[in-house]
CSV table of N, CA and C in Angstrom, one decimal:
chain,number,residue,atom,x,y,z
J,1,UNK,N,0.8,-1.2,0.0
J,1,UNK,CA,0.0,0.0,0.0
J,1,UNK,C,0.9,1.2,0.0
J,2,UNK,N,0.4,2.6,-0.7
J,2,UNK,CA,1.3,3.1,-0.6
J,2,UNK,C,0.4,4.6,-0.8
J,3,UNK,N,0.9,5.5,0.3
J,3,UNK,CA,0.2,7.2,0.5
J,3,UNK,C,0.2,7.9,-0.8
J,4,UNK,N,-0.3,7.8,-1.4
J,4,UNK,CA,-0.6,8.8,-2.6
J,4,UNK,C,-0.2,10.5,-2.2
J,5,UNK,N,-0.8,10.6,-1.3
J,5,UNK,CA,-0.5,12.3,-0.1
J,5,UNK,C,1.1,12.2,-0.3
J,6,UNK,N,1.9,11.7,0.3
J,6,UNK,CA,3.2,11.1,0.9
J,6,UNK,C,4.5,11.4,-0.8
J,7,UNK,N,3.2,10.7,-1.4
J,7,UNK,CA,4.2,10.7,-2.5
J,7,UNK,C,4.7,11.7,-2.9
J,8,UNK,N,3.7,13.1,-2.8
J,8,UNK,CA,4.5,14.3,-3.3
J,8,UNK,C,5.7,14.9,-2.8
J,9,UNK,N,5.8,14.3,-1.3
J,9,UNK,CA,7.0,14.8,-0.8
J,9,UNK,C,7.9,13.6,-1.6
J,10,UNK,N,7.8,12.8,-0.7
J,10,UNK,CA,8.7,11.8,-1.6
J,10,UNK,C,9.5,11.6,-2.8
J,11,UNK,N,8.3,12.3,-3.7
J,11,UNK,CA,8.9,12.1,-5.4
J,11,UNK,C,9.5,14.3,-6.1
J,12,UNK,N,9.5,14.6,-4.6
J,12,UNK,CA,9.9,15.7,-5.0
J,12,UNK,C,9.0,16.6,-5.7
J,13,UNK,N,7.6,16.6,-5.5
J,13,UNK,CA,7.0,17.1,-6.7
J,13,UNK,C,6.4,18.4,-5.9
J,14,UNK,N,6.3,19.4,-6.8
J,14,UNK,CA,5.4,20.6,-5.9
J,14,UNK,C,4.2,20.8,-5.3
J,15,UNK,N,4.3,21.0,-3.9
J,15,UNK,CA,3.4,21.2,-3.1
J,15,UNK,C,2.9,22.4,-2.2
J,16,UNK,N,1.8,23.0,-2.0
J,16,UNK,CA,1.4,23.9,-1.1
J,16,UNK,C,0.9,23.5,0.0
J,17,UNK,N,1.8,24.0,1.3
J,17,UNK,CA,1.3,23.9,2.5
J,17,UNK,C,0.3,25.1,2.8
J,18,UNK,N,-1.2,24.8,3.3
J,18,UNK,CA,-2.0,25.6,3.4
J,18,UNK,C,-2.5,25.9,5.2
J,19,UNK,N,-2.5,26.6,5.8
J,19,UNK,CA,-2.5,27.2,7.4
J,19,UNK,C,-1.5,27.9,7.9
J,20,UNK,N,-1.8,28.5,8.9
J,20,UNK,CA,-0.7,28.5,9.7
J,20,UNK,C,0.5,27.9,10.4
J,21,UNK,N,1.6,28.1,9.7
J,21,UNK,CA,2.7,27.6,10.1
J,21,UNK,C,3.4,26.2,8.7
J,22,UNK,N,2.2,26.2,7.7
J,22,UNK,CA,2.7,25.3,7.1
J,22,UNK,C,3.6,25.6,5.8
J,23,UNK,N,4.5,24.4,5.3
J,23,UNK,CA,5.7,24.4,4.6
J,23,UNK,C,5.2,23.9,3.4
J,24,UNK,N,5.9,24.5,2.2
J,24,UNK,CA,5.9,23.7,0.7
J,24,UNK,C,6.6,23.8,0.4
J,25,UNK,N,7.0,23.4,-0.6
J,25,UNK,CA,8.0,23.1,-2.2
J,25,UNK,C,7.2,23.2,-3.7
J,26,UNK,N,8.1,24.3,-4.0
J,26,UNK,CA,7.2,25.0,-5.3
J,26,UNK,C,8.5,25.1,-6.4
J,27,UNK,N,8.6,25.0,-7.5
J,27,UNK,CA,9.2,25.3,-8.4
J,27,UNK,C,8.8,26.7,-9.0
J,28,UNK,N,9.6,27.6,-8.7
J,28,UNK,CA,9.8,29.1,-8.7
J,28,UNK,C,10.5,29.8,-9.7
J,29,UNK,N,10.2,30.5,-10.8
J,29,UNK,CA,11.4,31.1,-11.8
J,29,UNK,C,12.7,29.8,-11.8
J,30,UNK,N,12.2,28.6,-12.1
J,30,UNK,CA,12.8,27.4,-12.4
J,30,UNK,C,13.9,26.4,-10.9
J,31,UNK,N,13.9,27.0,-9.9
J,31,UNK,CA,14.4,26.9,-8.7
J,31,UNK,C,13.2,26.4,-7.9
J,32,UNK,N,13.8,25.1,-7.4
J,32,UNK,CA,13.0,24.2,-5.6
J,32,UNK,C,13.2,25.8,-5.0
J,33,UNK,N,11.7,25.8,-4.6
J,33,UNK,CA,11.7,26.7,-3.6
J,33,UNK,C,11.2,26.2,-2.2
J,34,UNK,N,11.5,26.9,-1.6
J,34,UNK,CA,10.7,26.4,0.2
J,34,UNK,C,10.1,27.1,0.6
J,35,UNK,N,9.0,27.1,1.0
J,35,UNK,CA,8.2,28.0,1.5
J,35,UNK,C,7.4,27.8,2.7
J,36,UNK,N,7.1,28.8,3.5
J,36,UNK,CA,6.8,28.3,5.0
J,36,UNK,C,5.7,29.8,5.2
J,37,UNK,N,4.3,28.9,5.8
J,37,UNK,CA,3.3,30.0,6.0
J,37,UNK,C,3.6,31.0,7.2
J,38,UNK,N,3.3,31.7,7.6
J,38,UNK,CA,3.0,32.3,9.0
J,38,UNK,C,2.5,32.0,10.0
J,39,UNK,N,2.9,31.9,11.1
J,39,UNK,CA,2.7,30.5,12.2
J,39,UNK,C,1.5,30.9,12.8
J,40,UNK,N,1.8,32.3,13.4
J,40,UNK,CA,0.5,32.2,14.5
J,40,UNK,C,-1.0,33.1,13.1
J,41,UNK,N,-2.1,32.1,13.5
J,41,UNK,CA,-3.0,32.3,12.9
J,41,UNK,C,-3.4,34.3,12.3
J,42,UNK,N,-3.3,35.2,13.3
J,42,UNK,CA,-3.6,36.5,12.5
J,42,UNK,C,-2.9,37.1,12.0
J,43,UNK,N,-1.5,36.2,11.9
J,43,UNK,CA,-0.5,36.9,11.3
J,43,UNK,C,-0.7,36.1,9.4
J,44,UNK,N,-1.0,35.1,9.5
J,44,UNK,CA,-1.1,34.0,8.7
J,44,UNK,C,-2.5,35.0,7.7
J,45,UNK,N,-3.3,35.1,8.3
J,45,UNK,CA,-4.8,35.8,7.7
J,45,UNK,C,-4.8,37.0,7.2
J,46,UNK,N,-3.8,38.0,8.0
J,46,UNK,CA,-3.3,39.3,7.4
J,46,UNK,C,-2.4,39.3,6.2
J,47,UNK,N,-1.3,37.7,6.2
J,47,UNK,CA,-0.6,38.0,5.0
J,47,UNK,C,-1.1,37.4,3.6
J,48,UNK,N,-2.2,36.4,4.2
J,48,UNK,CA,-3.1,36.1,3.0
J,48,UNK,C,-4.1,37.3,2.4
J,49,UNK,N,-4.9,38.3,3.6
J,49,UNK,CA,-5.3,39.3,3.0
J,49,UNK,C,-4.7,40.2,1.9
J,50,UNK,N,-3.4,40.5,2.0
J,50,UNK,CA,-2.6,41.2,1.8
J,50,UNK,C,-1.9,40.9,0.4
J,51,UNK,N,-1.4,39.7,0.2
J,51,UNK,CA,-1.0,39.3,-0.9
J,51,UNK,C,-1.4,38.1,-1.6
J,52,UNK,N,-2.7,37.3,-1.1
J,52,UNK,CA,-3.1,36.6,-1.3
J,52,UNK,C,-2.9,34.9,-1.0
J,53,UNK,N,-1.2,35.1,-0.5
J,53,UNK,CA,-0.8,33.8,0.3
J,53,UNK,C,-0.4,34.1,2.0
J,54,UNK,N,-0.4,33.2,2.4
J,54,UNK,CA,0.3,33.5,3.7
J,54,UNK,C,1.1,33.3,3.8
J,55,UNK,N,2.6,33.2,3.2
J,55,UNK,CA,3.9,33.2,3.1
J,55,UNK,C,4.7,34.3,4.2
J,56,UNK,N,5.3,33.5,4.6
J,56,UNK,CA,5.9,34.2,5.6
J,56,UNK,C,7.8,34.2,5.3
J,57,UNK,N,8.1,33.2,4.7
J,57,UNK,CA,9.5,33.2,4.3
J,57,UNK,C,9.3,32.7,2.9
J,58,UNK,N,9.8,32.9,1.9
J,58,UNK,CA,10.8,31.9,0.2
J,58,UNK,C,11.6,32.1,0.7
J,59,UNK,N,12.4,31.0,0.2
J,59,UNK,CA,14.0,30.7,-0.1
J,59,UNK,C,14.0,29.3,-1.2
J,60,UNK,N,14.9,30.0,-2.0
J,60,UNK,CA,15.6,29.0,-3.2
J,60,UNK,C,16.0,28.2,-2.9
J,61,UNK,N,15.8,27.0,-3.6
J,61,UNK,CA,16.9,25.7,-2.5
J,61,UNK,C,18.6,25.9,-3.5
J,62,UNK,N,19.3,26.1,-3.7
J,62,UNK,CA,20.8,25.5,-3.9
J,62,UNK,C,20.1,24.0,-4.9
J,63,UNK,N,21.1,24.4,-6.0
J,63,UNK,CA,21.1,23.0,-6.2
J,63,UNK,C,21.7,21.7,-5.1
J,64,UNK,N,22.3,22.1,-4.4
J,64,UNK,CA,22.8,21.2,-3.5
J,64,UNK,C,21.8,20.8,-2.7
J,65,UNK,N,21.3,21.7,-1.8
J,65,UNK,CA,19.7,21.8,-1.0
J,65,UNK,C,19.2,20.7,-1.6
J,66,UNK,N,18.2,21.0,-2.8
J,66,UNK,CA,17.2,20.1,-3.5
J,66,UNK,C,18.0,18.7,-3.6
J,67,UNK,N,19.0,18.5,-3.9
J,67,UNK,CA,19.4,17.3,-4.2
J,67,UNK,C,19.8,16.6,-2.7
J,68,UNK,N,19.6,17.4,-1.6
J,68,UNK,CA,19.5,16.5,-0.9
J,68,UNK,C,18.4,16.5,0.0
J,69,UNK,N,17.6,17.3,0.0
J,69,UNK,CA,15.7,17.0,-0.4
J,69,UNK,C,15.1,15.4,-0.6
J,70,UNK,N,15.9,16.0,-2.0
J,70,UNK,CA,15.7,14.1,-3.1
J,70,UNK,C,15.8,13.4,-2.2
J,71,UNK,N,17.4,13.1,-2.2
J,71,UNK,CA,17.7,11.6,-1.7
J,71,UNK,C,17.3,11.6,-0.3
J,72,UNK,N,16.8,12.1,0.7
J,72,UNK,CA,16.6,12.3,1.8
J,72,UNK,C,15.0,11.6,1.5
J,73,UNK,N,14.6,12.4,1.0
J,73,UNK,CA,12.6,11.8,1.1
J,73,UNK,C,12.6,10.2,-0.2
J,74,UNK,N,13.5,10.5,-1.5
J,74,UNK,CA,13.5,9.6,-2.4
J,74,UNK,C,13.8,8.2,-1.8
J,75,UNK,N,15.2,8.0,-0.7
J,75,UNK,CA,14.9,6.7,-0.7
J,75,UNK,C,14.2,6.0,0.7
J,76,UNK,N,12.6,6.9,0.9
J,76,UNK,CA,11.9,6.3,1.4
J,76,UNK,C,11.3,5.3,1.0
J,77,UNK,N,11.4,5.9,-0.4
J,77,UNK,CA,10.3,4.8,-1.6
J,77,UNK,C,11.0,3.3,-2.2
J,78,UNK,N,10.9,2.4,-2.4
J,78,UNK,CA,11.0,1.2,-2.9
J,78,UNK,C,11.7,1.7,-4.4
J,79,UNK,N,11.1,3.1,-4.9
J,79,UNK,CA,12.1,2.5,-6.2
J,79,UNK,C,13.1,4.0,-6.0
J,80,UNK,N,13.1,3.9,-4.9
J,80,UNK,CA,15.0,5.1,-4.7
J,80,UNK,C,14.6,6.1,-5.5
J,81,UNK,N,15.9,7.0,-6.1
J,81,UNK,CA,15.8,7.8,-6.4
J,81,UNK,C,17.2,7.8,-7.7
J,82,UNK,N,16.5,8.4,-8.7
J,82,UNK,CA,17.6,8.6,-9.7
J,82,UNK,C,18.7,9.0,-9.4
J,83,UNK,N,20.0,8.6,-9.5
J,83,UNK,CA,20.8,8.5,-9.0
J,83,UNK,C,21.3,10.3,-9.9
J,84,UNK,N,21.1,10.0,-10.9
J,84,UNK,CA,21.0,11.3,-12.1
J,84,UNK,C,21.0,12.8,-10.8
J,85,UNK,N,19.6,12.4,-10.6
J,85,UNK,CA,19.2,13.3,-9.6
J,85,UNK,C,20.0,14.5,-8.3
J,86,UNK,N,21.0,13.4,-8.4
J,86,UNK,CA,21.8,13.5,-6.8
J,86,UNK,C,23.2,13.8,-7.4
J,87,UNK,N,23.2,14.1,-8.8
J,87,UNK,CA,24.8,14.9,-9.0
J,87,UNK,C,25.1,15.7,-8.0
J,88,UNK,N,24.2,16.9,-7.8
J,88,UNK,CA,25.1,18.4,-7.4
J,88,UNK,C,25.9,17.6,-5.9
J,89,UNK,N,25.2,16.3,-5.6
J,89,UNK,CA,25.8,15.7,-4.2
J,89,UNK,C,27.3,15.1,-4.6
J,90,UNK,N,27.8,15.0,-5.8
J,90,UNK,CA,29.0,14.8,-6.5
J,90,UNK,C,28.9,13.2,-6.2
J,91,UNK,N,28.0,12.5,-6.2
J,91,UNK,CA,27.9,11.0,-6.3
J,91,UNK,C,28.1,10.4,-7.1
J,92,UNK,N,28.6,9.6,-7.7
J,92,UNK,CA,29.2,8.7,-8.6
J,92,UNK,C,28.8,7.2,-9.3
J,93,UNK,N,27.9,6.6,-9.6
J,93,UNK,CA,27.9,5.2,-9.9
J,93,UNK,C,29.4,4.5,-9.8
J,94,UNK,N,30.2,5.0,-10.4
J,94,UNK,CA,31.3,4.2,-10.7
J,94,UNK,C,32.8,5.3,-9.5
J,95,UNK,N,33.1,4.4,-8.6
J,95,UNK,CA,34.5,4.4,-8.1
J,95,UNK,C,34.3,5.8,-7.3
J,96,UNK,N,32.9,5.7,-6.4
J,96,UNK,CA,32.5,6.6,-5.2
J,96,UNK,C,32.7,5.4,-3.7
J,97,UNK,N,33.7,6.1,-3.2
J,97,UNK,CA,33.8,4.8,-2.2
J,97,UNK,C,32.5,4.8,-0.8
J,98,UNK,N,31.9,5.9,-0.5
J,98,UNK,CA,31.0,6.0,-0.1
J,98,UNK,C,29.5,5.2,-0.8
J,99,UNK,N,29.3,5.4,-1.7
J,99,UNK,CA,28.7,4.1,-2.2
J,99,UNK,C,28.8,3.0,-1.9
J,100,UNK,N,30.4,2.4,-2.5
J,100,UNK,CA,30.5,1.1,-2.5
J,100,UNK,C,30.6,0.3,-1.3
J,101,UNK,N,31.2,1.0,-0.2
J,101,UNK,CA,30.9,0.5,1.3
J,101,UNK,C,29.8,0.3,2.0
J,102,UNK,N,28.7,1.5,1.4
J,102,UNK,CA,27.2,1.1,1.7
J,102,UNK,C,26.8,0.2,1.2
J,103,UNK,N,27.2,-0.1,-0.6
J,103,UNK,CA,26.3,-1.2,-0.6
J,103,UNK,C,27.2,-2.2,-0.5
J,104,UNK,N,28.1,-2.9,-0.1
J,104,UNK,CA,29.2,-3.9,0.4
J,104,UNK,C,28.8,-4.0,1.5
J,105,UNK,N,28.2,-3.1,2.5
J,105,UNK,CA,27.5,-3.1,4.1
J,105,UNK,C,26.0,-4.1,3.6
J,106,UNK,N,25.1,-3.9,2.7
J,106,UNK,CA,23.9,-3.9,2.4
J,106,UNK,C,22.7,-3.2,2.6
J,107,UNK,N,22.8,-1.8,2.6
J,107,UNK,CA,22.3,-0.6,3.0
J,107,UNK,C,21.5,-0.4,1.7
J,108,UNK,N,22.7,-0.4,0.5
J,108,UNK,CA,21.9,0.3,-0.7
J,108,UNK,C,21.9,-0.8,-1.9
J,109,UNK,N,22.0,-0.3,-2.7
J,109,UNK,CA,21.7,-0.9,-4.1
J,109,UNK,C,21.4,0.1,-5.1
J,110,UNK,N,22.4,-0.7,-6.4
J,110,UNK,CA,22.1,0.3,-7.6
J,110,UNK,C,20.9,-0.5,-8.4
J,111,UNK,N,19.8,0.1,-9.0
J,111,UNK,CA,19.3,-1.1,-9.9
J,111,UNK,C,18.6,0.4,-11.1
J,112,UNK,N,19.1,0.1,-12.4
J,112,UNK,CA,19.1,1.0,-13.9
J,112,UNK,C,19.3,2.4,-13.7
J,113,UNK,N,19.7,2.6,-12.7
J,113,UNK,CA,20.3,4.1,-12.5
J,113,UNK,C,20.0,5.1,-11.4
J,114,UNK,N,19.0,4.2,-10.9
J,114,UNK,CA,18.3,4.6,-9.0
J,114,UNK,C,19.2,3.5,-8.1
J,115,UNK,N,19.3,4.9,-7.1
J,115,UNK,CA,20.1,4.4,-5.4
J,115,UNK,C,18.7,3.7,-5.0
J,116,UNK,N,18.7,2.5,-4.5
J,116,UNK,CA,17.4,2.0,-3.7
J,116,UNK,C,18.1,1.7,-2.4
J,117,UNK,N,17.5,2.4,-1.5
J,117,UNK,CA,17.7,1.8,-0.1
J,117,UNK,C,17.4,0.3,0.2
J,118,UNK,N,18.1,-0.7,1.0
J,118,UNK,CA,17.4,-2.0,1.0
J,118,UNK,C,16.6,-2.4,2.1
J,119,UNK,N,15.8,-3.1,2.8
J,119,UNK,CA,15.0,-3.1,3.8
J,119,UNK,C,16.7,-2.8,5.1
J,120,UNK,N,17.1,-3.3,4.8
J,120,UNK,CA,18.1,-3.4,6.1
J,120,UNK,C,18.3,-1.5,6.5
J,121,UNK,N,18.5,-1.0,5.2
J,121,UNK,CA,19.2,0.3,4.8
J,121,UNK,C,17.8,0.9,5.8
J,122,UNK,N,16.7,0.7,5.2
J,122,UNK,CA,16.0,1.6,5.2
J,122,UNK,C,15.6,1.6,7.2
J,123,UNK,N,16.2,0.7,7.9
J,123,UNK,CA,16.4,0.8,9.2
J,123,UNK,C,17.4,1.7,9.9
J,124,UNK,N,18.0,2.4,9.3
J,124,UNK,CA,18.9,2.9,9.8
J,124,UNK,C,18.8,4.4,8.1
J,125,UNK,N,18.3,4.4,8.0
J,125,UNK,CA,18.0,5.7,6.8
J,125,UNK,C,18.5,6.6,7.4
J,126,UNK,N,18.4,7.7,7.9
J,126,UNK,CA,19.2,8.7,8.5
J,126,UNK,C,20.5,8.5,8.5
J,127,UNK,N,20.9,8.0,9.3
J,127,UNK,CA,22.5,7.3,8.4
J,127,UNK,C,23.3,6.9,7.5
J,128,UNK,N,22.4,6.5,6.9
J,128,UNK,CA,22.6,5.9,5.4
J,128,UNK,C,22.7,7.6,4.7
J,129,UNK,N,21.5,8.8,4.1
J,129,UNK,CA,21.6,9.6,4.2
J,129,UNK,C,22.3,10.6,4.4
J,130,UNK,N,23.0,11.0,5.5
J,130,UNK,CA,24.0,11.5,6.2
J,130,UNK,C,25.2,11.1,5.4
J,131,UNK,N,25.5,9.7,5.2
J,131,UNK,CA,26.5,9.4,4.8
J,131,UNK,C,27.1,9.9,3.1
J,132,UNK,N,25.5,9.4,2.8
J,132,UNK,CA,25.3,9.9,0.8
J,132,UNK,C,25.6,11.5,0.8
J,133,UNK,N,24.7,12.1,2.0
J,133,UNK,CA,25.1,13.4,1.5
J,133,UNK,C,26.6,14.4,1.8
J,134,UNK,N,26.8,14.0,2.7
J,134,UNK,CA,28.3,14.3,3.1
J,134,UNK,C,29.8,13.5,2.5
J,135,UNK,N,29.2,12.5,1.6
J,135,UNK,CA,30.5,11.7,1.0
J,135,UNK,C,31.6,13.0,0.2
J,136,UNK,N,30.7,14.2,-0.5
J,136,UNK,CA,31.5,14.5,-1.2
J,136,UNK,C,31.7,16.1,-0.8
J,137,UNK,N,31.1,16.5,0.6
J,137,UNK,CA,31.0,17.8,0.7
J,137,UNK,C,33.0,18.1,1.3
């Protein structure tokens, strides 16, 4: 079974958080953007009066940001995340040693050009994670 809801974050796709205090991801003049409403409720109502959303902060993600967005929500999912995806993370298919010790641990897996986390991996995801994203900073 699988959250249809869920999936938007997961698959990276753009979303509006609607209330107070809530967060999206919008693709903006071609940039992941992040966006986060106004927390306490009359503050949230006044800046929807005012400009029609209740946006309280934008910020552009970095291509670095979004790409580790991705891999951070992507290998929640069974089929990972394009590995394509996760360049600006300077990741490698071929002769990334951070890779290859994960999946030599049994954490990940390459399969047609997506990182798949494996059930084991996905026990310890934040770590796994952590590891992908910091291999090449």
């Amino acid at each position: 079974a699988r959250s249809r809801h869920n999936l938007a974050y997961w698959r990276s796709w753009d979303y509006v958080g609607v209330g107070p205090g809530a967060h999206g991801r919008l693709t903006l003049d071609g940039a992941k953007t992040a966006v986060r409403a106004a927390v306490r409720p009359g503050d949230y109502v006044r800046q929807v009066g005012e400009s029609g959303r209740g946006w309280a902060e934008r910020a552009a993600l970095s291509p670095r940001e979004a790409a580790e967005e991705r891999l951070l929500m992507g290998l929640r999912t069974v089929e990972g995340v394009e590995l394509a995806e996760l360049e600006p993370l300077g990741l490698r298919d071929c002769g990334d040693r951070t890779l290859a010790e994960l999946r030599q641990a049994g954490l990940i897996r390459l399969d047609g050009g997506r990182l798949v986390a494996t059930p084991r991996g996905r026990l310890v995801l934040d770590r796994v994670a952590l590891e992908l994203a910091t291999a090449a900073a």
